[in-house]
Tab-separated table of C-alpha atoms in Angstrom:
chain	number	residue	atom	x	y	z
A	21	UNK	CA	-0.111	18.144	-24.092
A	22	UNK	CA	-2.973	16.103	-24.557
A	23	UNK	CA	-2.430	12.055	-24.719
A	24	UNK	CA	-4.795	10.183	-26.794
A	25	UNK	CA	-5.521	6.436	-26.799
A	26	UNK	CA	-4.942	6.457	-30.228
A	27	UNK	CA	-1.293	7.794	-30.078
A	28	UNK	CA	-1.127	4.753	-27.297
A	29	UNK	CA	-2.296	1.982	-29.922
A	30	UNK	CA	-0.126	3.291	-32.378
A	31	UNK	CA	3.055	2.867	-29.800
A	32	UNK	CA	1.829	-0.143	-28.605
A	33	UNK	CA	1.775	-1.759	-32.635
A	34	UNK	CA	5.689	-2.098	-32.850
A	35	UNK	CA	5.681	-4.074	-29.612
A	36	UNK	CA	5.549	-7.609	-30.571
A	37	UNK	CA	3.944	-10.898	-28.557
A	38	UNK	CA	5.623	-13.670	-27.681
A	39	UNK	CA	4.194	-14.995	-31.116
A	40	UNK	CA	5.759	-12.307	-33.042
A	41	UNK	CA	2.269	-10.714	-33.498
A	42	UNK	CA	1.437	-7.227	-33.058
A	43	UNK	CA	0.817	-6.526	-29.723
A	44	UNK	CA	-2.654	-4.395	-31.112
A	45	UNK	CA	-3.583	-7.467	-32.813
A	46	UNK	CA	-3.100	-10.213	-30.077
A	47	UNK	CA	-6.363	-9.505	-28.992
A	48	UNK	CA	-5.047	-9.235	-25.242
A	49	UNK	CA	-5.292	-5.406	-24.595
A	50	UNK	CA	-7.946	-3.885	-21.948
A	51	UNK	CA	-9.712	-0.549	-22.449
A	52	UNK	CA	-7.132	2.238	-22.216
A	53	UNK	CA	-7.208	4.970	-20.119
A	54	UNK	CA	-5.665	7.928	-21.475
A	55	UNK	CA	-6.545	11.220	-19.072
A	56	UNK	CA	-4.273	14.528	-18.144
A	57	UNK	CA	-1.323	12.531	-19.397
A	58	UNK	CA	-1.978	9.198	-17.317
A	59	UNK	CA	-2.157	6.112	-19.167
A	60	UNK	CA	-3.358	3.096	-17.395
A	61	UNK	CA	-4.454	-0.621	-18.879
A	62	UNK	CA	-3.569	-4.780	-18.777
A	63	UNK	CA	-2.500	-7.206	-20.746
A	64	UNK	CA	-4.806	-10.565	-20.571
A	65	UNK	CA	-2.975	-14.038	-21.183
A	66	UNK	CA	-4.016	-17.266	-19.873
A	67	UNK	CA	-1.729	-18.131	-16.857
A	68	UNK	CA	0.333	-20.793	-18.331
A	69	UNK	CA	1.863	-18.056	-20.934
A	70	UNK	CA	2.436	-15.210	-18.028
A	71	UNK	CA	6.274	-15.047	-17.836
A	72	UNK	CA	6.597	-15.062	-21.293
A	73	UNK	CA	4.913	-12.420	-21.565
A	74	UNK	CA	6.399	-10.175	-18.976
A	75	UNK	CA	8.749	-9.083	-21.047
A	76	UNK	CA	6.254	-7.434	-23.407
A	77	UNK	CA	4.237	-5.587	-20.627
A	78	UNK	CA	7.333	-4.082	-19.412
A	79	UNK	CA	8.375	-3.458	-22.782
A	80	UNK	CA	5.253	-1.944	-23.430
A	81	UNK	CA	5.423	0.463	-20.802
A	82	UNK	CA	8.434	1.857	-21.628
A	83	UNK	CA	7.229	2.546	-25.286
A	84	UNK	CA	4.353	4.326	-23.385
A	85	UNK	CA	6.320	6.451	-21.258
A	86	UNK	CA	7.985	7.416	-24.244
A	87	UNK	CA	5.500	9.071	-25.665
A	88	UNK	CA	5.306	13.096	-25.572
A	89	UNK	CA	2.752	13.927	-23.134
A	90	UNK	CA	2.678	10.898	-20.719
A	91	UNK	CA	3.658	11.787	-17.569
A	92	UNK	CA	2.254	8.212	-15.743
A	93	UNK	CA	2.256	5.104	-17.706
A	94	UNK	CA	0.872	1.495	-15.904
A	95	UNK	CA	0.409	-1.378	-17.944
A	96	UNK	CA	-0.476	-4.134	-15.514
A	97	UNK	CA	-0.185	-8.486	-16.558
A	98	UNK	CA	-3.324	-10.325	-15.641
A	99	UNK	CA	-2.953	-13.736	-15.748
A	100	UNK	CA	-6.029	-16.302	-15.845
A	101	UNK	CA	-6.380	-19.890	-16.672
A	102	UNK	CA	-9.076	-20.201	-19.691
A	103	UNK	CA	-12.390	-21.661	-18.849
A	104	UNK	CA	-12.422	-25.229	-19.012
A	105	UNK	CA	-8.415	-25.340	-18.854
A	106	UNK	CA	-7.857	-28.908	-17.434
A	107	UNK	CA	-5.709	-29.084	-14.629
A	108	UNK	CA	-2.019	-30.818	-15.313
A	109	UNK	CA	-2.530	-34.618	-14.377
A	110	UNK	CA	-1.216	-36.426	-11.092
A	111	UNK	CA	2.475	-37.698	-11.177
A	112	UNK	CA	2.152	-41.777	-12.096
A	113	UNK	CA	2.625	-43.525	-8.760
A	114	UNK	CA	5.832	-46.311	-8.404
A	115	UNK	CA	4.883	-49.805	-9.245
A	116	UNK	CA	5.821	-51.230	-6.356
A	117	UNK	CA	3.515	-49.237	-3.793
A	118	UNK	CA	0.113	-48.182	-5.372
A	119	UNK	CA	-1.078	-44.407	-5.204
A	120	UNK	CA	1.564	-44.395	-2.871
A	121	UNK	CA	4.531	-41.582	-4.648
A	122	UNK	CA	7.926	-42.787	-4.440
A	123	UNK	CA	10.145	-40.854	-1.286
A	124	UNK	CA	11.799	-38.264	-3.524
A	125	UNK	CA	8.925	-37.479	-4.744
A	126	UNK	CA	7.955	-36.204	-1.249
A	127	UNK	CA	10.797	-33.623	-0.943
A	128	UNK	CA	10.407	-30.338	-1.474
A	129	UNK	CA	11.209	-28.654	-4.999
A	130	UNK	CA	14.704	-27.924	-5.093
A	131	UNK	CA	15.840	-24.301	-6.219
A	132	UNK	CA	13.029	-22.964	-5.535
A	133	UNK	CA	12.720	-18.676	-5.211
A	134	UNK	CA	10.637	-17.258	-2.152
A	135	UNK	CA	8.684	-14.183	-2.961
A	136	UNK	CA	10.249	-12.609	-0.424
A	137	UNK	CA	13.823	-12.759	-2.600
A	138	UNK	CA	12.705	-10.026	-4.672
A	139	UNK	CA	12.410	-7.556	-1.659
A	140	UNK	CA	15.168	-4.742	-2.019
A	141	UNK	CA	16.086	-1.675	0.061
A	142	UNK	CA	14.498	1.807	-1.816
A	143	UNK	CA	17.517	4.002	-2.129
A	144	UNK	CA	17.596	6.564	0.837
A	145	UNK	CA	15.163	5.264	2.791
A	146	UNK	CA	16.195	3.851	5.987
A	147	UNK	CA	12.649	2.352	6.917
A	148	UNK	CA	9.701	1.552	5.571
A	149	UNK	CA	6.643	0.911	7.563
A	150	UNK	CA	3.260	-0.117	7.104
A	151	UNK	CA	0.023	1.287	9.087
A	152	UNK	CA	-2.807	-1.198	8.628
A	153	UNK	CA	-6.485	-2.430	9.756
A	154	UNK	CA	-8.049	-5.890	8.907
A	155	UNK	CA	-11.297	-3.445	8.070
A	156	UNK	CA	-11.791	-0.418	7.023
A	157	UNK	CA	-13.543	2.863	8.958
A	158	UNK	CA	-11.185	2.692	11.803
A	159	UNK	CA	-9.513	6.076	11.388
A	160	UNK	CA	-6.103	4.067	9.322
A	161	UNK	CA	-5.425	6.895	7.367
A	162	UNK	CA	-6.176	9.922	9.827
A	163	UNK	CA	-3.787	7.973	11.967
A	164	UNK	CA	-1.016	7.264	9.474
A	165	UNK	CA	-0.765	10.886	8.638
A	166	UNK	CA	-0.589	11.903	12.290
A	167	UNK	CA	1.933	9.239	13.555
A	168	UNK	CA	3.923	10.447	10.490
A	169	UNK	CA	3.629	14.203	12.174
A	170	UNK	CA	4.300	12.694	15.265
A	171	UNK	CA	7.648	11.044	14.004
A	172	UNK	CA	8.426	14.533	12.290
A	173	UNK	CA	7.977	15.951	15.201
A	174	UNK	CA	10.645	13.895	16.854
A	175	UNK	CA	13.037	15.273	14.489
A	176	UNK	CA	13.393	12.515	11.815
A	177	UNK	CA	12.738	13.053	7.927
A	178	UNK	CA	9.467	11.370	7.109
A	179	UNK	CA	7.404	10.553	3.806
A	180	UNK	CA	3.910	9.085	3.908
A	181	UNK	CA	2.806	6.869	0.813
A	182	UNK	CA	-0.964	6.449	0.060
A	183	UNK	CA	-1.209	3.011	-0.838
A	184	UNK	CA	-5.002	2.759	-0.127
A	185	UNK	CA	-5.498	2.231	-3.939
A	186	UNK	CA	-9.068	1.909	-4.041
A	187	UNK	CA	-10.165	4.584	-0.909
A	188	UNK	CA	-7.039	7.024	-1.103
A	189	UNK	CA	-8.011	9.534	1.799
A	190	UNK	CA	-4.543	11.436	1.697
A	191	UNK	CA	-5.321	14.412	-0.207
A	192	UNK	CA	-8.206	15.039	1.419
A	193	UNK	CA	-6.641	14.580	4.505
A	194	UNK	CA	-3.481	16.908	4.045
A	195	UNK	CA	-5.262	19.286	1.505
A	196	UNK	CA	-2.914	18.490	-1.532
A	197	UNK	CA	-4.778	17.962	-4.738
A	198	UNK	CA	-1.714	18.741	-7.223
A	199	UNK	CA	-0.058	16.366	-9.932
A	200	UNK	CA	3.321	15.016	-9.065
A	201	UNK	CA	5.997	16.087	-11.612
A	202	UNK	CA	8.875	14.093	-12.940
A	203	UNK	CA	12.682	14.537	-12.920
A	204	UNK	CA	14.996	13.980	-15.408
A	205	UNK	CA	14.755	10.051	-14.625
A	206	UNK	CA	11.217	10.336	-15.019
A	207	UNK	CA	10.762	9.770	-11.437
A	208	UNK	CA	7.322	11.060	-9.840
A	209	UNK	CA	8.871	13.889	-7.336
A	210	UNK	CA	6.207	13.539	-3.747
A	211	UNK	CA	4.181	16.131	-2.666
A	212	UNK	CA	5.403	18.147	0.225
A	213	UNK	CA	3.499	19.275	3.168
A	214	UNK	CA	4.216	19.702	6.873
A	215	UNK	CA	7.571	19.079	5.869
A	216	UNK	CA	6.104	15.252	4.806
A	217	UNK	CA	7.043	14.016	1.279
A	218	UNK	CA	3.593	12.596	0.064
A	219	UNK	CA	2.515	10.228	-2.730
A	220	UNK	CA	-0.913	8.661	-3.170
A	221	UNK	CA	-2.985	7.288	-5.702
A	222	UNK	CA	-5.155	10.075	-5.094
A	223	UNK	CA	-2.553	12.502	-7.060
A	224	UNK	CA	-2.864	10.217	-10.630
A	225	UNK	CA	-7.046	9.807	-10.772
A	226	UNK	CA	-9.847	12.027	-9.841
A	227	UNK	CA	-11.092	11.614	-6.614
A	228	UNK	CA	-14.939	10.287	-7.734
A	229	UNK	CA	-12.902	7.789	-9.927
A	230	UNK	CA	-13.850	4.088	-9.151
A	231	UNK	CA	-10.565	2.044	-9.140
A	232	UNK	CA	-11.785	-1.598	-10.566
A	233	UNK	CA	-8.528	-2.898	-10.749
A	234	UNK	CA	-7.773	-6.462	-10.546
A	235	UNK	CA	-5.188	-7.587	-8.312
A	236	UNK	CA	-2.350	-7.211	-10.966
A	237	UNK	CA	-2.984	-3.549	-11.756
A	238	UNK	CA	-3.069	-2.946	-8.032
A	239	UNK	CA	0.425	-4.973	-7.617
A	240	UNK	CA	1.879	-2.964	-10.220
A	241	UNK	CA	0.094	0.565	-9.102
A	242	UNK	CA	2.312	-0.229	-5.330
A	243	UNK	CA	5.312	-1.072	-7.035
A	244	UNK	CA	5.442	1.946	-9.248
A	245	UNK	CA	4.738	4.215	-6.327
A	246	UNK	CA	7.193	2.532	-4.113
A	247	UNK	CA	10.235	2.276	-7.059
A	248	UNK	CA	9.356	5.143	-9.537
A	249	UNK	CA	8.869	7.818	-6.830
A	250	UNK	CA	12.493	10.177	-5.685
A	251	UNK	CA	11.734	9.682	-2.164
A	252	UNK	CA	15.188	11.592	-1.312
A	253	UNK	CA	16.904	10.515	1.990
A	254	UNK	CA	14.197	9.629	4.765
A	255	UNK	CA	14.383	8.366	8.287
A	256	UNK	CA	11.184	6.398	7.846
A	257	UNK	CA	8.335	6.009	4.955
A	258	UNK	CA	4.995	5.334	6.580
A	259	UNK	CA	2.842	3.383	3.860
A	260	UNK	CA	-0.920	3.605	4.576
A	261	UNK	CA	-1.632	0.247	3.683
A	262	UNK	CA	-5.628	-0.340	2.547
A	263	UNK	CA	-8.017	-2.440	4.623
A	264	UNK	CA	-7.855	-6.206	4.536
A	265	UNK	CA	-5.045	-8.818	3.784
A	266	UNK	CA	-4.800	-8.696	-0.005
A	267	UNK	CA	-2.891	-8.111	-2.906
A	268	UNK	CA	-1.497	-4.595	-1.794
A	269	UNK	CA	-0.499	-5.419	1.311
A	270	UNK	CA	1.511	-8.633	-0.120
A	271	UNK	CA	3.197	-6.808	-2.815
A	272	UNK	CA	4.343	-4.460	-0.327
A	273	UNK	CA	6.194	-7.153	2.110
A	274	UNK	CA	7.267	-9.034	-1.029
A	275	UNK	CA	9.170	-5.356	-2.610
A	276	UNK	CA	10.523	-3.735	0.757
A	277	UNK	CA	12.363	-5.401	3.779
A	278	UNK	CA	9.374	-3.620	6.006
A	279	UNK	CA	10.822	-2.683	9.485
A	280	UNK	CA	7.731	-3.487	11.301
A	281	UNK	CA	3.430	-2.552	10.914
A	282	UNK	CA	1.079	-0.926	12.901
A	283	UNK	CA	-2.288	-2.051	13.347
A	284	UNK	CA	-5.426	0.141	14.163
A	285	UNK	CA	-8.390	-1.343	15.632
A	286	UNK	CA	-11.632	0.251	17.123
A	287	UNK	CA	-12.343	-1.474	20.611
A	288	UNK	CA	-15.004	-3.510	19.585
A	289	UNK	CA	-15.248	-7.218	19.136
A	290	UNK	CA	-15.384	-7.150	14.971
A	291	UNK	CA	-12.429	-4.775	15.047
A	292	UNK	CA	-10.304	-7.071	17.093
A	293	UNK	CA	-10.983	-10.324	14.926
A	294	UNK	CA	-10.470	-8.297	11.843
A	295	UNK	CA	-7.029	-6.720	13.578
A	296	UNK	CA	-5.610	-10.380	14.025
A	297	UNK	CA	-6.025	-11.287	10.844
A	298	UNK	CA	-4.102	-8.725	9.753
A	299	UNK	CA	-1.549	-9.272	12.604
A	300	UNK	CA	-1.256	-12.808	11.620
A	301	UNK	CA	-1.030	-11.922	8.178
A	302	UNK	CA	2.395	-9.962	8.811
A	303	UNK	CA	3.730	-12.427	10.998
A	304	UNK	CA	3.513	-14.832	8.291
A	305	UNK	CA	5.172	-12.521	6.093
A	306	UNK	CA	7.687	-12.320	8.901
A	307	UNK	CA	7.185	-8.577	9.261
A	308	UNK	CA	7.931	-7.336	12.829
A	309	UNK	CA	4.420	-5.893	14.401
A	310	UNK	CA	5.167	-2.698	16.462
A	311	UNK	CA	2.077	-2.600	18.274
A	312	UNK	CA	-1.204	-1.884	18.464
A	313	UNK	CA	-3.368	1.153	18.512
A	314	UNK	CA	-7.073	1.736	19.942
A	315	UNK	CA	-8.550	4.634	17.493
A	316	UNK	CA	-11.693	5.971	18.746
A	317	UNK	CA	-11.294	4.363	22.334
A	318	UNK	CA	-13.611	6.519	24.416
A	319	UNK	CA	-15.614	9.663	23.272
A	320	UNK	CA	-15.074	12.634	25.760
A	321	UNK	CA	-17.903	15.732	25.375
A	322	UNK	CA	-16.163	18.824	24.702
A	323	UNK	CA	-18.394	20.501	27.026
A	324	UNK	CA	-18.179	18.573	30.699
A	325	UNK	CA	-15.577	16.531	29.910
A	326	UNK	CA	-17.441	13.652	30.281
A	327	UNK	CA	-16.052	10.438	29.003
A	328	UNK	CA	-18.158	7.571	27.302
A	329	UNK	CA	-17.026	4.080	26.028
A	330	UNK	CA	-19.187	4.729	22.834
A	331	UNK	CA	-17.445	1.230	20.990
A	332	UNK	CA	-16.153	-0.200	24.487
A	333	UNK	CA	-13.229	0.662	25.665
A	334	UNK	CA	-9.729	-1.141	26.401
A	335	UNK	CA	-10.031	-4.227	23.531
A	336	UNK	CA	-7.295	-3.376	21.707
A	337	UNK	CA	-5.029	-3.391	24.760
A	338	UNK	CA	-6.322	-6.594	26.026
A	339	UNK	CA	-5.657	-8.191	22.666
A	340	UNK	CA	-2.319	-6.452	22.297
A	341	UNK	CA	-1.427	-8.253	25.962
A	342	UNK	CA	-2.770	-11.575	24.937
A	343	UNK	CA	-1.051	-11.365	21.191
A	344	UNK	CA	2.010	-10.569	23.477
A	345	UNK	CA	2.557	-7.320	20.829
A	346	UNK	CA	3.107	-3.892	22.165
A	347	UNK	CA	-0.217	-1.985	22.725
A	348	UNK	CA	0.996	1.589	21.338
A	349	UNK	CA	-2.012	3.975	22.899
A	350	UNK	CA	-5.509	4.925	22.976
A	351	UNK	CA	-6.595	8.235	20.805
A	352	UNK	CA	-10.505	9.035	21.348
A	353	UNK	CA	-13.190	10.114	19.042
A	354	UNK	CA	-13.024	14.187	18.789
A	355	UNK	CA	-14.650	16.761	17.299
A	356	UNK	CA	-11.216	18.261	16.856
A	357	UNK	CA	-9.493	15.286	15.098
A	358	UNK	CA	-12.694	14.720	12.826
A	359	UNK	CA	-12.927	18.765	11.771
A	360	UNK	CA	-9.078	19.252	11.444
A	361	UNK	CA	-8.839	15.689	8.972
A	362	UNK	CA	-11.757	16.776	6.946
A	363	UNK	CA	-9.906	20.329	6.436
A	364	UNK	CA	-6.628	18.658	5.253
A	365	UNK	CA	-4.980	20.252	8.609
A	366	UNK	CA	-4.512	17.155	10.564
A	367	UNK	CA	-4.145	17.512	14.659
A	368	UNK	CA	-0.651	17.222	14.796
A	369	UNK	CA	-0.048	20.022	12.687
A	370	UNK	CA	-2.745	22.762	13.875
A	371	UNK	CA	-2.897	22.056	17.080
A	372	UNK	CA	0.440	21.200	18.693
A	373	UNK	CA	0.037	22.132	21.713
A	374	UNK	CA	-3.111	20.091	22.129
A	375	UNK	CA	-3.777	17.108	24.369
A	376	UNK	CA	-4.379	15.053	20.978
A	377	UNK	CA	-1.483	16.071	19.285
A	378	UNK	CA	0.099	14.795	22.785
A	379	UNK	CA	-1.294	11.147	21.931
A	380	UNK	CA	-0.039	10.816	18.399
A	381	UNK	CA	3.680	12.129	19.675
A	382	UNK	CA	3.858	9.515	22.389
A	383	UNK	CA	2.609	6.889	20.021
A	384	UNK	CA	5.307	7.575	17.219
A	385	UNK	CA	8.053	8.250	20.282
A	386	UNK	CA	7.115	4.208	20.787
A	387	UNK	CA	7.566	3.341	17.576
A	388	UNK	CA	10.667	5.459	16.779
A	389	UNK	CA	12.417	3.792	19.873
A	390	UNK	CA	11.276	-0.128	18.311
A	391	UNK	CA	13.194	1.513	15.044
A	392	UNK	CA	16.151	2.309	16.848
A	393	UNK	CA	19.717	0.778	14.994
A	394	UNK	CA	17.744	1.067	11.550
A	395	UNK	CA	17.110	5.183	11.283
A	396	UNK	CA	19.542	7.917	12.497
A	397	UNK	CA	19.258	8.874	16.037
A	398	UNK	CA	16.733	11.350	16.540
């Protein structure tokens, strides 16, 4: 059944705003998408009226979900101060010192909530960790799905989430190009595949889709697939996170106690610096890092068996060593790892028995044993 943005409006009218106005008439809707039975827009308020109105976005997703048809509903809260919005004025200094505040004034705000307060275990998952790069076109996601083969491999029940929201690469990579259905709780049910339970972005849009989302929609877009997907009981999620230290990567250590990440680098010199960013970027989060891995250390011809340090070779481990953070293994740039991604038959999986497959096993056999009193024993 078709969903029109018409049949969205006309849910979205009984939902009132804070001002007891029609949500349709409040003037604060974005263009809606409406497509295969996904419906995806914001709500726009100025920042000093946001958690007022969070009430009424989540309201007015549920009244969207409800709607016959709608198998994906996302309403995202975008918060902005209006142009020209004066900033709130100093706090009067003491009369007895000058511009000087007065010591209480000096303490930190009492009752204050971290971000990090809101994380929460996801039912029957024992771990959840990321696999990230401070830039992108490192090999992250070919890696993430073959560490999560690797860990499979080792005998432990495994689900890989997509959360590359503007690049998904994961159905390319594993071939899967299907909708997710929903169970009776209108939970999205993963993808399976090489015994993996898979969710990406890449399931809900079309893959020449260009996601401009502003950092809202892509806070809620990891949420949902992180709380509103029946992940079943795993031993570990691996979350491919996308490039960079932004929004997605934050709403991901703010939601789930993460159990450590895993960053990718290329050998070179504008890998690395990129690669501590992101290192530092988890540590601040206080997010164990598990190590690092070189992608694409060496290039070896498939015909003499030649090697050659195409990038440079052995940065990442030398930064691992002076980060004083695990360094996890090299894996080099192959024909065979290229060909099999592009197929959506990663290495892992078609060629077992191969010397790469070899490299991915060892590297998730490192990070299983750093996991060890969190998942089952393997």
């Amino acid at each position: 059944m078709s969903v029109t943005q018409q049949q969205v409006l006309d849910s979205l009218s009984r939902i009132k705003s804070p001002r007891g106005v029609a949500l349709t008439n409040a003037d604060v809707l974005s263009a809606i998408s409406a497509s295969d039975g996904k419906v995806f827009f914001s709500i726009n308020v100025d920042a000093a009226e946001a958690r007022a109105w969070e009430t009424v976005r989540a309201e007015a997703e549920a009244a969207v979900r409800a709607i016959p048809g709608v198998t994906t509903a996302m309403v995202a809260l975008t918060a902005e101060r209006k142009a020209g919005a004066a900033p709130p004025p100093p706090p009067t200094p003491s009369r007895g010192s000058p511009g000087v505040q007065p010591v209480h004034a000096h303490k930190p705000p009492q009752g204050g909530t971290s971000p990090m307060a809101r994380q929460s275990e996801i039912p029957g998952v024992a771990a959840v960790i990321a696999v990230a790069s401070g830039k992108g076109g490192v090999g992250k996601s070919t890696t993430a799905l073959n560490l999560a083969l690797g860990l499979r491999d080792l005998g432990l029940k495994v689900g890989l989430l997509d959360a590359d929201i503007y690049g998904p690469s994961v159905p390319r990579l594993t071939g899967l190009h299907e909708k997710p259905e929903l169970n009776s709780e209108r939970k999205m049910i993963p993808l399976r595949r090489f015994g993996l339970a898979i969710m990406s972005i890449g399931f809900l849009v079309e893959e020449e889709t260009a996601m401009i989302w502003r950092g809202p929609m892509v806070m809620s877009a990891v949420t949902q697939m992180l709380r509103d997907v029946e992940w079943g009981e795993l031993d570990v999620l691996v979350v491919d996170m996308p490039p960079g230290t932004g929004d997605a990567q934050l709403t991901l250590a703010q939601n789930v106690p993460l159990k450590g990440a895993v960053i990718i680098s290329t050998p070179q010199d504008l890998s690395l610096i990129d690669a501590r960013r992101g290192l530092a970027m988890f540590r601040k989060v206080n997010v164990p890092v598990l190590g690092i891995v070189e992608n694409m250390s060496y290039f070896q011809c498939p015909h003499c068996g030649t090697k050659s340090d195409i990038f440079g070779h052995g940065g990442a481990r030398h930064e691992a060593e002076k980060l004083g953070v695990p360094f996890l293994g090299e894996i080099p740039l192959h024909m065979a790892i290229r060909a099999s991604s592009d197929a959506g038959n990663p290495v892992v999986d078609s060629e077992p028995d191969g010397p790469h497959a070899a490299i991915y096993r060892v590297i998730a056999g490192q990070v299983r044993d750093q996991l060890k009193g969190v998942i089952a024993a393997a």
